[in-house]
PDB file of C-alpha atoms in Angstrom:
ATOM      1  CA  UNK A 127     -25.119   4.233   4.107  1.00  0.00           C
ATOM      2  CA  UNK A 128     -22.588   4.869   6.788  1.00  0.00           C
ATOM      3  CA  UNK A 129     -20.305   2.095   5.499  1.00  0.00           C
ATOM      4  CA  UNK A 130     -20.564   3.458   1.994  1.00  0.00           C
ATOM      5  CA  UNK A 131     -19.599   6.957   3.203  1.00  0.00           C
ATOM      6  CA  UNK A 132     -16.658   5.557   5.191  1.00  0.00           C
ATOM      7  CA  UNK A 133     -15.622   3.593   2.079  1.00  0.00           C
ATOM      8  CA  UNK A 134     -15.725   6.627  -0.112  1.00  0.00           C
ATOM      9  CA  UNK A 135     -13.654   8.640   2.390  1.00  0.00           C
ATOM     10  CA  UNK A 136     -11.148   5.793   2.627  1.00  0.00           C
ATOM     11  CA  UNK A 137     -10.743   5.540  -1.145  1.00  0.00           C
ATOM     12  CA  UNK A 138     -10.350   9.272  -1.578  1.00  0.00           C
ATOM     13  CA  UNK A 139      -7.795   9.333   1.332  1.00  0.00           C
ATOM     14  CA  UNK A 140      -5.875   6.586  -0.452  1.00  0.00           C
ATOM     15  CA  UNK A 141      -5.893   8.597  -3.654  1.00  0.00           C
ATOM     16  CA  UNK A 142      -4.465  11.647  -1.808  1.00  0.00           C
ATOM     17  CA  UNK A 143      -1.774   9.396  -0.257  1.00  0.00           C
ATOM     18  CA  UNK A 144      -0.822   8.027  -3.606  1.00  0.00           C
ATOM     19  CA  UNK A 145      -0.309  11.470  -4.949  1.00  0.00           C
ATOM     20  CA  UNK A 146       2.265  11.857  -2.159  1.00  0.00           C
ATOM     21  CA  UNK A 147       3.789   8.478  -2.769  1.00  0.00           C
ATOM     22  CA  UNK A 148       4.264   9.068  -6.486  1.00  0.00           C
ATOM     23  CA  UNK A 149       6.936  11.683  -5.619  1.00  0.00           C
ATOM     24  CA  UNK A 150       9.385   8.902  -4.836  1.00  0.00           C
ATOM     25  CA  UNK A 151       8.982   7.002  -8.150  1.00  0.00           C
ATOM     26  CA  UNK A 152       9.023  10.362  -9.912  1.00  0.00           C
ATOM     27  CA  UNK A 153      12.555  10.848  -8.588  1.00  0.00           C
ATOM     28  CA  UNK A 154      13.660   7.245  -9.034  1.00  0.00           C
ATOM     29  CA  UNK A 155      12.528   6.548 -12.583  1.00  0.00           C
ATOM     30  CA  UNK A 156      14.652   9.228 -14.204  1.00  0.00           C
ATOM     31  CA  UNK A 157      17.712   7.944 -12.171  1.00  0.00           C
ATOM     32  CA  UNK A 158      16.914   4.382 -13.461  1.00  0.00           C
ATOM     33  CA  UNK A 159      16.624   5.581 -17.016  1.00  0.00           C
ATOM     34  CA  UNK A 160      19.871   7.434 -16.763  1.00  0.00           C
ATOM     35  CA  UNK A 161      21.601   4.245 -15.446  1.00  0.00           C
ATOM     36  CA  UNK A 162      20.066   2.169 -18.231  1.00  0.00           C
ATOM     37  CA  UNK A 163      21.197   4.663 -20.815  1.00  0.00           C
ATOM     38  CA  UNK A 164      24.771   4.085 -19.817  1.00  0.00           C
ATOM     39  CA  UNK A 165      24.445   0.522 -21.117  1.00  0.00           C
ATOM     40  CA  UNK A 166      24.394  -1.207 -17.762  1.00  0.00           C
ATOM     41  CA  UNK A 167      22.493  -4.389 -18.069  1.00  0.00           C
ATOM     42  CA  UNK A 168      20.810  -5.365 -14.793  1.00  0.00           C
ATOM     43  CA  UNK A 169      18.995  -8.757 -14.332  1.00  0.00           C
ATOM     44  CA  UNK A 170      15.283  -8.458 -13.686  1.00  0.00           C
ATOM     45  CA  UNK A 171      15.487 -10.029 -10.276  1.00  0.00           C
ATOM     46  CA  UNK A 172      18.024  -7.349  -9.251  1.00  0.00           C
ATOM     47  CA  UNK A 173      15.688  -4.628 -10.477  1.00  0.00           C
ATOM     48  CA  UNK A 174      12.791  -6.115  -8.593  1.00  0.00           C
ATOM     49  CA  UNK A 175      14.843  -6.432  -5.396  1.00  0.00           C
ATOM     50  CA  UNK A 176      16.108  -2.926  -5.855  1.00  0.00           C
ATOM     51  CA  UNK A 177      12.601  -1.551  -6.318  1.00  0.00           C
ATOM     52  CA  UNK A 178      11.344  -3.438  -3.224  1.00  0.00           C
ATOM     53  CA  UNK A 179      14.242  -1.993  -1.103  1.00  0.00           C
ATOM     54  CA  UNK A 180      14.255   1.639  -2.281  1.00  0.00           C
ATOM     55  CA  UNK A 181      10.595   1.978  -3.138  1.00  0.00           C
ATOM     56  CA  UNK A 182       8.164  -0.404  -1.473  1.00  0.00           C
ATOM     57  CA  UNK A 183       9.865  -0.729   1.876  1.00  0.00           C
ATOM     58  CA  UNK A 184      10.290   3.070   2.480  1.00  0.00           C
ATOM     59  CA  UNK A 185       6.642   3.811   1.383  1.00  0.00           C
ATOM     60  CA  UNK A 186       5.341   1.035   3.613  1.00  0.00           C
ATOM     61  CA  UNK A 187       7.361   2.313   6.548  1.00  0.00           C
ATOM     62  CA  UNK A 188       6.277   5.894   5.949  1.00  0.00           C
ATOM     63  CA  UNK A 189       2.599   4.912   5.941  1.00  0.00           C
ATOM     64  CA  UNK A 190       3.070   2.920   9.109  1.00  0.00           C
ATOM     65  CA  UNK A 191       4.911   5.818  10.774  1.00  0.00           C
ATOM     66  CA  UNK A 192       2.066   8.219   9.882  1.00  0.00           C
ATOM     67  CA  UNK A 193      -0.627   5.872  11.154  1.00  0.00           C
ATOM     68  CA  UNK A 194       1.233   5.189  14.381  1.00  0.00           C
ATOM     69  CA  UNK A 195       2.165   8.717  15.033  1.00  0.00           C
ATOM     70  CA  UNK A 196       0.355  11.421  16.972  1.00  0.00           C
ATOM     71  CA  UNK A 197      -2.172  12.123  14.204  1.00  0.00           C
ATOM     72  CA  UNK A 198      -2.776   8.372  13.740  1.00  0.00           C
ATOM     73  CA  UNK A 199      -3.339   9.094   9.954  1.00  0.00           C
ATOM     74  CA  UNK A 200      -1.635   9.529   6.681  1.00  0.00           C
ATOM     75  CA  UNK A 201      -2.033  12.857   4.961  1.00  0.00           C
ATOM     76  CA  UNK A 202      -5.011  11.567   2.936  1.00  0.00           C
ATOM     77  CA  UNK A 203      -6.717  10.177   6.097  1.00  0.00           C
ATOM     78  CA  UNK A 204      -6.126  13.455   7.933  1.00  0.00           C
ATOM     79  CA  UNK A 205      -7.646  15.294   5.070  1.00  0.00           C
ATOM     80  CA  UNK A 206     -10.651  12.993   4.883  1.00  0.00           C
ATOM     81  CA  UNK A 207     -11.257  12.895   8.663  1.00  0.00           C
ATOM     82  CA  UNK A 208     -10.058   9.354   9.295  1.00  0.00           C
ATOM     83  CA  UNK A 209      -7.604   7.774  11.745  1.00  0.00           C
ATOM     84  CA  UNK A 210      -6.191   4.363  12.420  1.00  0.00           C
ATOM     85  CA  UNK A 211      -6.701   2.885  15.935  1.00  0.00           C
ATOM     86  CA  UNK A 212      -5.615  -0.317  17.650  1.00  0.00           C
ATOM     87  CA  UNK A 213      -7.777  -2.996  19.224  1.00  0.00           C
ATOM     88  CA  UNK A 214      -8.370  -0.928  22.382  1.00  0.00           C
ATOM     89  CA  UNK A 215      -9.463   2.145  20.273  1.00  0.00           C
ATOM     90  CA  UNK A 216      -6.320   3.961  21.195  1.00  0.00           C
ATOM     91  CA  UNK A 217      -3.248   4.709  19.044  1.00  0.00           C
ATOM     92  CA  UNK A 218      -2.042   1.744  17.158  1.00  0.00           C
ATOM     93  CA  UNK A 219       1.608   0.806  17.600  1.00  0.00           C
ATOM     94  CA  UNK A 220       4.174   1.029  14.777  1.00  0.00           C
ATOM     95  CA  UNK A 221       4.386  -2.755  14.771  1.00  0.00           C
ATOM     96  CA  UNK A 222       0.567  -3.032  14.059  1.00  0.00           C
ATOM     97  CA  UNK A 223       0.570  -0.317  11.437  1.00  0.00           C
ATOM     98  CA  UNK A 224       3.591  -1.843   9.767  1.00  0.00           C
ATOM     99  CA  UNK A 225       1.930  -5.150   9.638  1.00  0.00           C
ATOM    100  CA  UNK A 226      -1.285  -3.414   8.313  1.00  0.00           C
ATOM    101  CA  UNK A 227       0.666  -1.651   5.536  1.00  0.00           C
ATOM    102  CA  UNK A 228       2.683  -4.760   4.621  1.00  0.00           C
ATOM    103  CA  UNK A 229      -0.600  -6.568   3.849  1.00  0.00           C
ATOM    104  CA  UNK A 230      -2.228  -3.503   2.360  1.00  0.00           C
ATOM    105  CA  UNK A 231       0.592  -2.032   0.310  1.00  0.00           C
ATOM    106  CA  UNK A 232       3.859  -4.063   0.210  1.00  0.00           C
ATOM    107  CA  UNK A 233       2.267  -7.468  -0.581  1.00  0.00           C
ATOM    108  CA  UNK A 234       0.142  -6.442  -3.595  1.00  0.00           C
ATOM    109  CA  UNK A 235       2.814  -3.964  -4.781  1.00  0.00           C
ATOM    110  CA  UNK A 236       5.551  -6.563  -4.719  1.00  0.00           C
ATOM    111  CA  UNK A 237       3.302  -9.202  -6.329  1.00  0.00           C
ATOM    112  CA  UNK A 238       2.665  -6.730  -9.127  1.00  0.00           C
ATOM    113  CA  UNK A 239       6.274  -5.967  -9.611  1.00  0.00           C
ATOM    114  CA  UNK A 240       7.167  -9.609  -9.633  1.00  0.00           C
ATOM    115  CA  UNK A 241       4.616 -10.304 -12.348  1.00  0.00           C
ATOM    116  CA  UNK A 242       5.618  -7.231 -14.391  1.00  0.00           C
ATOM    117  CA  UNK A 243       9.277  -8.135 -14.243  1.00  0.00           C
ATOM    118  CA  UNK A 244       8.459 -11.744 -15.132  1.00  0.00           C
ATOM    119  CA  UNK A 245       6.608 -10.712 -18.317  1.00  0.00           C
ATOM    120  CA  UNK A 246       9.234  -8.103 -19.151  1.00  0.00           C
ATOM    121  CA  UNK A 247      11.911 -10.784 -18.974  1.00  0.00           C
ATOM    122  CA  UNK A 248       9.895 -13.040 -21.250  1.00  0.00           C
ATOM    123  CA  UNK A 249       9.268 -15.620 -18.527  1.00  0.00           C
ATOM    124  CA  UNK A 250       6.710 -18.270 -19.214  1.00  0.00           C
ATOM    125  CA  UNK A 251       5.144 -20.929 -17.091  1.00  0.00           C
ATOM    126  CA  UNK A 252       2.411 -21.787 -14.621  1.00  0.00           C
ATOM    127  CA  UNK A 253       4.170 -19.784 -11.893  1.00  0.00           C
ATOM    128  CA  UNK A 254       3.693 -16.545 -13.728  1.00  0.00           C
ATOM    129  CA  UNK A 255       0.023 -17.247 -14.472  1.00  0.00           C
ATOM    130  CA  UNK A 256      -0.643 -18.264 -10.833  1.00  0.00           C
ATOM    131  CA  UNK A 257       1.110 -15.172  -9.531  1.00  0.00           C
ATOM    132  CA  UNK A 258      -0.840 -13.006 -11.910  1.00  0.00           C
ATOM    133  CA  UNK A 259      -4.176 -14.401 -10.790  1.00  0.00           C
ATOM    134  CA  UNK A 260      -3.102 -14.039  -7.184  1.00  0.00           C
ATOM    135  CA  UNK A 261      -2.106 -10.465  -7.657  1.00  0.00           C
ATOM    136  CA  UNK A 262      -5.457  -9.502  -9.271  1.00  0.00           C
ATOM    137  CA  UNK A 263      -7.333 -11.508  -6.602  1.00  0.00           C
ATOM    138  CA  UNK A 264      -5.557  -9.613  -3.768  1.00  0.00           C
ATOM    139  CA  UNK A 265      -6.140  -6.277  -5.377  1.00  0.00           C
ATOM    140  CA  UNK A 266      -9.798  -6.898  -6.012  1.00  0.00           C
ATOM    141  CA  UNK A 267     -10.355  -8.370  -2.551  1.00  0.00           C
ATOM    142  CA  UNK A 268      -8.661  -5.273  -1.029  1.00  0.00           C
ATOM    143  CA  UNK A 269     -10.714  -2.891  -3.107  1.00  0.00           C
ATOM    144  CA  UNK A 270     -14.017  -4.643  -2.367  1.00  0.00           C
ATOM    145  CA  UNK A 271     -13.206  -4.969   1.286  1.00  0.00           C
ATOM    146  CA  UNK A 272     -13.451  -1.226   1.899  1.00  0.00           C
ATOM    147  CA  UNK A 273     -17.146  -1.691   1.766  1.00  0.00           C
ATOM    148  CA  UNK A 274     -16.932  -3.911   4.882  1.00  0.00           C
ATOM    149  CA  UNK A 275     -16.789  -2.569   8.415  1.00  0.00           C
ATOM    150  CA  UNK A 276     -13.126  -3.801   8.586  1.00  0.00           C
ATOM    151  CA  UNK A 277     -10.749  -4.788   5.843  1.00  0.00           C
ATOM    152  CA  UNK A 278      -8.794  -8.099   6.008  1.00  0.00           C
ATOM    153  CA  UNK A 279      -5.539  -6.207   6.539  1.00  0.00           C
ATOM    154  CA  UNK A 280      -7.158  -4.372   9.451  1.00  0.00           C
ATOM    155  CA  UNK A 281      -8.347  -7.664  10.995  1.00  0.00           C
ATOM    156  CA  UNK A 282      -4.985  -9.317  10.509  1.00  0.00           C
ATOM    157  CA  UNK A 283      -3.106  -6.354  12.099  1.00  0.00           C
ATOM    158  CA  UNK A 284      -5.542  -5.610  14.932  1.00  0.00           C
ATOM    159  CA  UNK A 285      -6.378  -2.113  13.621  1.00  0.00           C
ATOM    160  CA  UNK A 286      -9.388  -0.204  12.461  1.00  0.00           C
ATOM    161  CA  UNK A 287     -10.064   2.988  10.503  1.00  0.00           C
ATOM    162  CA  UNK A 288     -12.499   5.267  12.244  1.00  0.00           C
ATOM    163  CA  UNK A 289     -13.915   8.804  11.725  1.00  0.00           C
ATOM    164  CA  UNK A 290     -11.999  11.629  13.265  1.00  0.00           C
ATOM    165  CA  UNK A 291     -12.142  15.368  13.080  1.00  0.00           C
ATOM    166  CA  UNK A 292     -11.016  16.495   9.598  1.00  0.00           C
ATOM    167  CA  UNK A 293      -7.947  18.766   9.381  1.00  0.00           C
TER     168      UNK A 293
END
């Protein structure tokens, strides 16, 4: 039961964090639509690279900064009474939390963007099918793994999410 409760708290914390994260695309999408309305034709790979640099990288760094900071938690984790710790049980370093969020956020997000841009460009081929399957496999594995004591991205980064006093 404890693992299920922690999983529920982690999932709801993630939803709160995504409400915060959605502010950035909410600002960027209208700018992108404005640029597109001027008739500028940008290749899909440039759009994908741009999205990676101005959306995925900043979000990943912000999450890592929150988790390595004094509260050791993103806004959602703080609200749900969770924090991220390192191997020793103390504060995780920025390097560890950046690695954690690269696996947790940047990898699946970029895979999804690459697949979306591939389909939008009318690309075909085995590479797009394999990448689509890989994207869904990673997403499902990450979602399922919150039921485990430690997620794969926590194991790979040497971190762990534990209960902490709620704010």
